[in-house]
PDB file of C-alpha atoms in Angstrom:
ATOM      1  CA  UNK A   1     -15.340  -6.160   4.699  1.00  0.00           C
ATOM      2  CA  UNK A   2     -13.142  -6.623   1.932  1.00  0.00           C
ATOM      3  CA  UNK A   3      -9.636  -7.717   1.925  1.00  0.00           C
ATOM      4  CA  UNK A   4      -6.586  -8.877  -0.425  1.00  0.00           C
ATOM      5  CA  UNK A   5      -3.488 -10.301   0.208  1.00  0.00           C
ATOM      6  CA  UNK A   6      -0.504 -10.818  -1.525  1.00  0.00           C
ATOM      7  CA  UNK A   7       1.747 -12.598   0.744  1.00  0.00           C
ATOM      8  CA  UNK A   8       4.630 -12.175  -1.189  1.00  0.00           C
ATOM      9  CA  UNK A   9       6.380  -8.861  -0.817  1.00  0.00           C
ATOM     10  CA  UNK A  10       9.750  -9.158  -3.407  1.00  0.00           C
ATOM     11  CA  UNK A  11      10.115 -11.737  -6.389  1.00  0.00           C
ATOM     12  CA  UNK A  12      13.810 -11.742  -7.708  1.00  0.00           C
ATOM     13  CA  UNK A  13      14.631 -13.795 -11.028  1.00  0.00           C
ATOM     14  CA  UNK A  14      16.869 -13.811 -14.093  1.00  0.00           C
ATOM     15  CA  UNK A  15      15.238 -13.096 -17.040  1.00  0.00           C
ATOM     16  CA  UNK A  16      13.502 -15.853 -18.763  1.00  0.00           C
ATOM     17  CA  UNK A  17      12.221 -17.753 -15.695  1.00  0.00           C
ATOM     18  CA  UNK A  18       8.489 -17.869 -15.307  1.00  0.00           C
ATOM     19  CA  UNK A  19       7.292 -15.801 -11.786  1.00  0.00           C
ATOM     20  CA  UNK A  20       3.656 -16.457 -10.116  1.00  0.00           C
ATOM     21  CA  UNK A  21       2.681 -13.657  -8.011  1.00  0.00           C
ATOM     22  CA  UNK A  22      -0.171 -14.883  -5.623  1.00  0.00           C
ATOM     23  CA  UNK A  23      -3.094 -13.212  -4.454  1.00  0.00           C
ATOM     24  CA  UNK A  24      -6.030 -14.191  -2.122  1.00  0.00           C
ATOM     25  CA  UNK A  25      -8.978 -12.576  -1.302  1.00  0.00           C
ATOM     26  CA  UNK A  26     -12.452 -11.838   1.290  1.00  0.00           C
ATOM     27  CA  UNK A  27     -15.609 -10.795  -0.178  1.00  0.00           C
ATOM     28  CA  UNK A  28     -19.039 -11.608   1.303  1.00  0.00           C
ATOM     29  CA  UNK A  29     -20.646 -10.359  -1.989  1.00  0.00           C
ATOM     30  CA  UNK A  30     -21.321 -13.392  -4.266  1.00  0.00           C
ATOM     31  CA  UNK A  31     -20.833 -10.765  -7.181  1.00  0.00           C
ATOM     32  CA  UNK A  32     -17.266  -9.144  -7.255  1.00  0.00           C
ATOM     33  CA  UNK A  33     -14.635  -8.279  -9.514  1.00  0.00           C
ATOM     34  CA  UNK A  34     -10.696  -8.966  -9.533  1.00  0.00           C
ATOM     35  CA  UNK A  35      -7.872  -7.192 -10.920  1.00  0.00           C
ATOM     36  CA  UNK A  36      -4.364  -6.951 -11.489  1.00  0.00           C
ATOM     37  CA  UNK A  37      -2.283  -3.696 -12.286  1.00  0.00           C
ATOM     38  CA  UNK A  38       1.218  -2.748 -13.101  1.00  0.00           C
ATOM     39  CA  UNK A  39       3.020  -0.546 -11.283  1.00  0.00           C
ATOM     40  CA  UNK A  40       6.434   0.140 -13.719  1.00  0.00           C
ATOM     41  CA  UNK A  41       9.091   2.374 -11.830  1.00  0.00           C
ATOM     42  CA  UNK A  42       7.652   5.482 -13.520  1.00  0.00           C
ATOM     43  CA  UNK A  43       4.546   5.534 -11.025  1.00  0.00           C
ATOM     44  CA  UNK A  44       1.510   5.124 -13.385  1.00  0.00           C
ATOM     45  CA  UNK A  45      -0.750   2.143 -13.017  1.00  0.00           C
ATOM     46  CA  UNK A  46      -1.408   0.138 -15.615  1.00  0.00           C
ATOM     47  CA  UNK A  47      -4.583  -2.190 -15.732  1.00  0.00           C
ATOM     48  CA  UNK A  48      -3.778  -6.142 -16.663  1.00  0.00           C
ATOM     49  CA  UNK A  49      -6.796  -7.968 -16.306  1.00  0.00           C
ATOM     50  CA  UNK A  50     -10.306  -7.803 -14.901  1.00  0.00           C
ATOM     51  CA  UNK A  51     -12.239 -10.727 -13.795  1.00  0.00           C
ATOM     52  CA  UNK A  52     -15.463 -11.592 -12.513  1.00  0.00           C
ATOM     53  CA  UNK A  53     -16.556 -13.853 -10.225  1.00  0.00           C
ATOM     54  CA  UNK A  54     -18.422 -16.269 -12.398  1.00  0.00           C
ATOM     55  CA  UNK A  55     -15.869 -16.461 -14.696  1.00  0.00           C
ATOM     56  CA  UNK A  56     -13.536 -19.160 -13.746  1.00  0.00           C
ATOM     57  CA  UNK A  57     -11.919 -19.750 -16.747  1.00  0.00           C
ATOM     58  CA  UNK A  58      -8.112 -19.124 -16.871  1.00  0.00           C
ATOM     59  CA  UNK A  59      -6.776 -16.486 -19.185  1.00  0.00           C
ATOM     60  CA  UNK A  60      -3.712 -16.660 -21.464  1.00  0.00           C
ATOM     61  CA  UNK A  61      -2.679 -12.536 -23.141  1.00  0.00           C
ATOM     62  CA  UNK A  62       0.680 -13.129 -24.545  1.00  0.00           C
ATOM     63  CA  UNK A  63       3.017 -13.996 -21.940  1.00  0.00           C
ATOM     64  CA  UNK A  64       0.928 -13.497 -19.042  1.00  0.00           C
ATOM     65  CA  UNK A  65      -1.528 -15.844 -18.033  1.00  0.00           C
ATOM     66  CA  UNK A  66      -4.061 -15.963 -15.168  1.00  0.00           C
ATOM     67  CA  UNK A  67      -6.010 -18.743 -12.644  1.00  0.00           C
ATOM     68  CA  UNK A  68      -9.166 -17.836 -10.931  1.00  0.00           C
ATOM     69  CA  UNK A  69      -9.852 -20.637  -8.187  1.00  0.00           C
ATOM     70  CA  UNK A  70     -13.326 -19.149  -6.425  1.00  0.00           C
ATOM     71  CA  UNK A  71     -12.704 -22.722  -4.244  1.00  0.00           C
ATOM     72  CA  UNK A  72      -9.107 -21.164  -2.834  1.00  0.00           C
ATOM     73  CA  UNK A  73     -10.320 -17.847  -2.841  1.00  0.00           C
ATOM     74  CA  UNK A  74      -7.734 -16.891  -4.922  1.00  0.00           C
ATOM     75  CA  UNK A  75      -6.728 -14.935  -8.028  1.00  0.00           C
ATOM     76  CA  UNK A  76      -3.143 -15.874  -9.055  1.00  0.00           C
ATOM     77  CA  UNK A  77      -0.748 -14.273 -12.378  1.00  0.00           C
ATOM     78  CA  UNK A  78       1.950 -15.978 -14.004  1.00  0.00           C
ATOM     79  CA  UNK A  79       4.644 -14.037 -16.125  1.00  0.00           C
ATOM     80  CA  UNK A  80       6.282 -16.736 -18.474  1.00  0.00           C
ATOM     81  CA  UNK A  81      10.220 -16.430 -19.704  1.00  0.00           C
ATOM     82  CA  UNK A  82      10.301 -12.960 -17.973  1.00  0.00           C
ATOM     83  CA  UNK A  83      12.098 -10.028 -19.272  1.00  0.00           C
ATOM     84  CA  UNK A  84      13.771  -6.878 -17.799  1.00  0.00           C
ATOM     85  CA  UNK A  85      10.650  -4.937 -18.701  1.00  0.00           C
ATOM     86  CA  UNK A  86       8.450  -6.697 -16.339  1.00  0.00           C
ATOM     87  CA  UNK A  87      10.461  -5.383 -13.178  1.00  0.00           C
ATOM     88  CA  UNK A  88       7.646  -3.135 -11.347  1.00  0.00           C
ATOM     89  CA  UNK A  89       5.399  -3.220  -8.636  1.00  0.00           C
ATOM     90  CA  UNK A  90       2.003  -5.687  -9.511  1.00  0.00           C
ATOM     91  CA  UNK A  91      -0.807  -4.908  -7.308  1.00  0.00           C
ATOM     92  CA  UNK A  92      -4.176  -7.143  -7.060  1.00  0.00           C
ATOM     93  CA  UNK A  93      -7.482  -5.651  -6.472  1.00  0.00           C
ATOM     94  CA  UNK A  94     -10.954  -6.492  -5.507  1.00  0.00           C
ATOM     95  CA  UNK A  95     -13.981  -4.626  -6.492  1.00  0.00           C
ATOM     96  CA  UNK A  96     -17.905  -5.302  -6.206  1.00  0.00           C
ATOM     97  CA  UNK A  97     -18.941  -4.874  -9.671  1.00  0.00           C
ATOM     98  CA  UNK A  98     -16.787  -3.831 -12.154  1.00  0.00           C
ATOM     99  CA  UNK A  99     -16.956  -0.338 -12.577  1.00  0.00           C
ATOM    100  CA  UNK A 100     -18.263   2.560 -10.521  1.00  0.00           C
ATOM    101  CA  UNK A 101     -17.194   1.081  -7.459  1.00  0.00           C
ATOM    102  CA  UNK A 102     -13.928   1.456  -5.014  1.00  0.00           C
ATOM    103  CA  UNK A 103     -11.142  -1.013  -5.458  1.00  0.00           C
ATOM    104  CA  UNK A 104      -9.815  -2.770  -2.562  1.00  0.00           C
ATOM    105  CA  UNK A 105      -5.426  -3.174  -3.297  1.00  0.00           C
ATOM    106  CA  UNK A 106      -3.627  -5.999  -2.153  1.00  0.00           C
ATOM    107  CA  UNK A 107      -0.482  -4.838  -0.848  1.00  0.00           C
ATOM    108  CA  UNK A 108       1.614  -5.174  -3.965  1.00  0.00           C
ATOM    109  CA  UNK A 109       4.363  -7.356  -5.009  1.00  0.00           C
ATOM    110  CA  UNK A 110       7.631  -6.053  -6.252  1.00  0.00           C
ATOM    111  CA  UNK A 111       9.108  -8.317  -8.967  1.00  0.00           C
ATOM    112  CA  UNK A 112      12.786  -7.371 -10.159  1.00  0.00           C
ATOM    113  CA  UNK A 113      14.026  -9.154 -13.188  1.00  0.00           C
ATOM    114  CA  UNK A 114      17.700  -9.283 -13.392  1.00  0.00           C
ATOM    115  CA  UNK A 115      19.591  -9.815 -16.861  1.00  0.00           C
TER     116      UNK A 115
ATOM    117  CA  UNK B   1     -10.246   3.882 -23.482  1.00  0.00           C
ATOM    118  CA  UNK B   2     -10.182   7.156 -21.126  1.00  0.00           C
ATOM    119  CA  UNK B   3      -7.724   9.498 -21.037  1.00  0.00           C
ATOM    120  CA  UNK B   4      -7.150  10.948 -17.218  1.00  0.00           C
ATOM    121  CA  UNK B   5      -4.830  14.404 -16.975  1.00  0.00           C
ATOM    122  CA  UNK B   6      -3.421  15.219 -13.703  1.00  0.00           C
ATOM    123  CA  UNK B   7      -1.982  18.273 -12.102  1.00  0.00           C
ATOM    124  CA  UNK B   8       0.730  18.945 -10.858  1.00  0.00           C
ATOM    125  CA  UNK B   9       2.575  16.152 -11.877  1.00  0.00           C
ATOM    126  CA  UNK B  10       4.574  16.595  -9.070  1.00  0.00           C
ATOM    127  CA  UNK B  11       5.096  19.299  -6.685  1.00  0.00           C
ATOM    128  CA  UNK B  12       7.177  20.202  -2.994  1.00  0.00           C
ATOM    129  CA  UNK B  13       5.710  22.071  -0.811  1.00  0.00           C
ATOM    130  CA  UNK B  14       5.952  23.811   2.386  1.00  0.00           C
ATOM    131  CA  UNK B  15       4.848  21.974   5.902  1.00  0.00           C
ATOM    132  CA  UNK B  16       1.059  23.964   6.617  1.00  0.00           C
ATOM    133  CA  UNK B  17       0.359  24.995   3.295  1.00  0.00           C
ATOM    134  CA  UNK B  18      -2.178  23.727   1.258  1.00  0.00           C
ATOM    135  CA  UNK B  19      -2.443  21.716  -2.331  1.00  0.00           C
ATOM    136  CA  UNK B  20      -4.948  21.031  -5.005  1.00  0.00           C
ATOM    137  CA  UNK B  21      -4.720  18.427  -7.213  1.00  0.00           C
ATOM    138  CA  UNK B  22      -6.772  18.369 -10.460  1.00  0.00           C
ATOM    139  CA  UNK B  23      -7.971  15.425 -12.303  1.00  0.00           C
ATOM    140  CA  UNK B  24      -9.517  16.219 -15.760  1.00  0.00           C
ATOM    141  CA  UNK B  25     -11.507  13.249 -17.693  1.00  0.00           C
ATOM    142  CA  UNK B  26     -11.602  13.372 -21.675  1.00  0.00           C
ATOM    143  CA  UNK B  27     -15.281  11.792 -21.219  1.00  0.00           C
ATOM    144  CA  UNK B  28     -18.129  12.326 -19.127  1.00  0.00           C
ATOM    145  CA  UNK B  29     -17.894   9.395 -16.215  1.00  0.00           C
ATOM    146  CA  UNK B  30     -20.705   8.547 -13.267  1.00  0.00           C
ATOM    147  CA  UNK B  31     -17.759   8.572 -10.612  1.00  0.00           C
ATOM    148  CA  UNK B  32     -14.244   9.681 -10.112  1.00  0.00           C
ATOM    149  CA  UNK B  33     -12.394   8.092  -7.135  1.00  0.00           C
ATOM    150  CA  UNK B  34      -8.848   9.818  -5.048  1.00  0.00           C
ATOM    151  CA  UNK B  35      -6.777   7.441  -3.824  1.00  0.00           C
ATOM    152  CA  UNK B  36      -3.647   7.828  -2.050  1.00  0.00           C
ATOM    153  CA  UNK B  37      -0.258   5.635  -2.188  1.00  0.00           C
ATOM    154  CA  UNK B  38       2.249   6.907   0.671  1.00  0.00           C
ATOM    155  CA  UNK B  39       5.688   5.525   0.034  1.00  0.00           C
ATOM    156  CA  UNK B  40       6.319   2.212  -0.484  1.00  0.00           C
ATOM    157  CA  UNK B  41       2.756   1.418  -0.053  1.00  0.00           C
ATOM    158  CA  UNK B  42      -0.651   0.310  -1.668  1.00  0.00           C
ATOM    159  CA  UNK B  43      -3.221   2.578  -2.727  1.00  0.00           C
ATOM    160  CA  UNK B  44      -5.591   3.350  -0.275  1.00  0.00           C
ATOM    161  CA  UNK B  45      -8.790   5.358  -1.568  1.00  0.00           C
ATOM    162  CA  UNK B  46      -9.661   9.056  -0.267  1.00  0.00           C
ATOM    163  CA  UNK B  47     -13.058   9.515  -1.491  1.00  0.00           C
ATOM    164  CA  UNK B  48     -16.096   9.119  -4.333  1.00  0.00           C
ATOM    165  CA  UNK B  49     -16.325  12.616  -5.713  1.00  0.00           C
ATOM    166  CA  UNK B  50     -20.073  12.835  -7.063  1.00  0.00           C
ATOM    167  CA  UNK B  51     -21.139  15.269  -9.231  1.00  0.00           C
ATOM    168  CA  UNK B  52     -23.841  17.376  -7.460  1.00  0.00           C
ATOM    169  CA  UNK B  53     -23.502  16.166  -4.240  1.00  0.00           C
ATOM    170  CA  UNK B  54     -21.008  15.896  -0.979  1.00  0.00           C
ATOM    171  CA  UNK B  55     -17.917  13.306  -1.491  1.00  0.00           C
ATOM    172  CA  UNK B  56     -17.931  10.800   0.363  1.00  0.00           C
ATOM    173  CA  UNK B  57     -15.338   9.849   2.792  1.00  0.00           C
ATOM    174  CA  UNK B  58     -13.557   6.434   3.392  1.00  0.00           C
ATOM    175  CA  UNK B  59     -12.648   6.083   7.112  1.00  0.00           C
ATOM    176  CA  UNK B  60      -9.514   7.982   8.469  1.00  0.00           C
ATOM    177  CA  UNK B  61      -9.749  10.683   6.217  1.00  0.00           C
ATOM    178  CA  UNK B  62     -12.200  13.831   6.548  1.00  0.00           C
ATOM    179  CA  UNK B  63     -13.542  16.664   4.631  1.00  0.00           C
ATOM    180  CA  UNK B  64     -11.566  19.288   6.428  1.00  0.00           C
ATOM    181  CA  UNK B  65      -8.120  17.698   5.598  1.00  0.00           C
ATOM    182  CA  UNK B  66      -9.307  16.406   1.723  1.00  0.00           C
ATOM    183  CA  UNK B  67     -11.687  18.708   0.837  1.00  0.00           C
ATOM    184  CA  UNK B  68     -12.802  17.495  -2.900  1.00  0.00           C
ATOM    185  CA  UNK B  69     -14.891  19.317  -5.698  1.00  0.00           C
ATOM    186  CA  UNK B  70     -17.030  17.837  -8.516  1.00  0.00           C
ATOM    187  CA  UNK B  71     -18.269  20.744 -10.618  1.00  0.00           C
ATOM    188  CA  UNK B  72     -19.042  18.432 -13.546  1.00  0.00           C
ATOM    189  CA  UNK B  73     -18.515  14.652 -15.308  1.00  0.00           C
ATOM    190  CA  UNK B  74     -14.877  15.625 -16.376  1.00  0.00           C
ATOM    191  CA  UNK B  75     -13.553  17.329 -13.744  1.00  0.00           C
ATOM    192  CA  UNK B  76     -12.718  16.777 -10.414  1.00  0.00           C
ATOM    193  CA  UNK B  77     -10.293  18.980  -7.293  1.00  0.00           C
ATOM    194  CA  UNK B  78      -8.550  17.144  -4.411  1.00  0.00           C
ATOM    195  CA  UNK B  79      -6.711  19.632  -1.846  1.00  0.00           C
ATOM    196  CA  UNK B  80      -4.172  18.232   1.223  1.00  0.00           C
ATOM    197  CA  UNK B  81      -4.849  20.959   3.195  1.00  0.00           C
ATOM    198  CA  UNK B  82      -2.175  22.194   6.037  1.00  0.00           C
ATOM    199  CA  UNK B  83      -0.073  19.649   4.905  1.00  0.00           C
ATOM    200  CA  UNK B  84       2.903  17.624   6.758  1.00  0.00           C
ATOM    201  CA  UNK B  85       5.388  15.549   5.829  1.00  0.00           C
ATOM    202  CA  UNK B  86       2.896  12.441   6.410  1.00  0.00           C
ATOM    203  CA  UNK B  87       1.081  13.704   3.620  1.00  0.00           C
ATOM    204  CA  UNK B  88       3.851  12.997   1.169  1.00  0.00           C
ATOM    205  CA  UNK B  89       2.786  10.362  -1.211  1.00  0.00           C
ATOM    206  CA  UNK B  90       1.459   9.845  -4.999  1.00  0.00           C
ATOM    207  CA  UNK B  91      -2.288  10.878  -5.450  1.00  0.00           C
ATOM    208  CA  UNK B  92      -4.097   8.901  -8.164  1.00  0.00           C
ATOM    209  CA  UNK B  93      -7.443  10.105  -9.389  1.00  0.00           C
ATOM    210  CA  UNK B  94      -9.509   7.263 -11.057  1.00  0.00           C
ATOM    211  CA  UNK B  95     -12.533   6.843 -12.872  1.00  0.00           C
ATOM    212  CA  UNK B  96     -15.631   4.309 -13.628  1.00  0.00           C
ATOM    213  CA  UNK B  97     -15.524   2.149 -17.174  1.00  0.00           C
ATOM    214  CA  UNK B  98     -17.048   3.997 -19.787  1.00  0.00           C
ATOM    215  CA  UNK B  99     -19.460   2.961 -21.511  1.00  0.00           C
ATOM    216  CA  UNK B 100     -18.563   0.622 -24.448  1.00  0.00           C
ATOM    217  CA  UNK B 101     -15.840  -0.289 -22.531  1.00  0.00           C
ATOM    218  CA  UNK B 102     -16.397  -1.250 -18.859  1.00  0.00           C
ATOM    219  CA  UNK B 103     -14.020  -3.686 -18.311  1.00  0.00           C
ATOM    220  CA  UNK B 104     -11.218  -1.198 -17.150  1.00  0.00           C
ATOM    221  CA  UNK B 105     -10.854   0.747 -14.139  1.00  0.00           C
ATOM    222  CA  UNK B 106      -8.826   3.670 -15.583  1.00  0.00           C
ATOM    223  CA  UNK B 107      -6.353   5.622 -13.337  1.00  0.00           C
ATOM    224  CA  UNK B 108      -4.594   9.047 -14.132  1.00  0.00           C
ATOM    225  CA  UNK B 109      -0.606   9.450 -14.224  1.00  0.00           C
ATOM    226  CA  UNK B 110      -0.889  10.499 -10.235  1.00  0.00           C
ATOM    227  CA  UNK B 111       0.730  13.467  -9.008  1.00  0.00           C
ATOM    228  CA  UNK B 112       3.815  13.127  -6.623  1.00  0.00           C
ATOM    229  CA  UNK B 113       3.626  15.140  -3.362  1.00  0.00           C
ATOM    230  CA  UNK B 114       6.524  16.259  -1.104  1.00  0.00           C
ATOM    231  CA  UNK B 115       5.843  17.917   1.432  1.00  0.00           C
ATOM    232  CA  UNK B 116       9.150  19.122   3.799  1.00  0.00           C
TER     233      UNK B 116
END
């Protein structure tokens, strides 16, 4: 079975500080995917990042950044000098291949940026 | 990248009556996906809607309750059928990459059930 966590349920910080949202997951498979979504107050996801699992190499898109650790089992996001805009719900998934398959959701971390 | 309609957006209904949801796909896709987020919650999924055969079911929810159409590789029906107020939640249909670009999983807009 398949299972995410992100242990961290609310992130409050003033805008500019950098915020890590965690996430660490159980596969079997030794072929899976990872994902992060954005969940803005308005209720529509909106897809970050996919990764696969023999990808380890960090990724950097604009002020968000990424680090895939297969060793830790984990799949961790970093928003740098935050801004008002990035208050919303950020949920981590897990898939077995990339497309065509069911996501498994971490249960979501709510990040609130305060002016 | 895919564009996914919903419908309703949102709706309130009536405890016992019944609801479909429709989830229309600007390009053919393999598989189309229901999820369901209750309140404060992740998304748990519903069901795989295939086209030309049965959907199948993810533990704790059944046919009777969900029952889901796929009449073709754009289009897919959820209905809450005799609803409660445990069915209130947002209902997200989602769909497979496309091809040429299969690194997203693409969700609709959801539609936002209340059910008193």
């Amino acid at each position: 079975a398949q299972k995410v966590t992100q242990a961290q349920t609310e992130i409050s910080v003033v805008e500019k500080e950098d915020v890590t949202l965690d996430c660490v997951y159980e596969t079997r498979d030794t072929t899976y995917y990872l994902f992060w979504y954005k969940q803005p107050p308005s209720g529509e996801l909106v897809f970050l990042i996919r990764r696969n699992s023999f990808d380890e190499q960090n990724e950097i898109s604009g002020r968000y950044s990424w680090n895939f650790q297969k060793s830790t089992s984990s799949f961790n996001f970093t928003i740098t000098a935050s801004q008002v805009v990035d208050s919303a719900v950020y949920f981590c998934a897990l898939s077995r291949r990339a497309a065509g398959n069911k996501l498994t959701f971490g249960g979501g971390t709510r990040v609130l940026v305060k002016p | 990248s895919a564009v996914i309609s919903q419908k309703p957006s949102r709706d309130i209904c009536q405890r016992g009556t019944s609801l479909t949801i429709q989830c229309q796909v600007d390009s053919q896709v393999t598989m189309m996906f229901w999820y369901r987020q209750q309140p404060g919650q992740s998304l748990t999924l519903i069901a795989t809607a295939n086209q030309g055969s049965e959907a199948t079911y993810e533990s704790g929810f059944v046919i009777d309750k969900f029952p889901i159409s796929r009449p073709n590789l754009t289009f897919s029906t959820l209905t809450v059928s005799n609803m409660s107020p445990e069915d209130s939640s947002i209902y997200l249909c989602s769909v497979d990459g496309l091809a040429g670009d299969r690194d997203e999983q693409f969700f609709g807009p959801g539609t936002r059930l209340t059910v008193l």
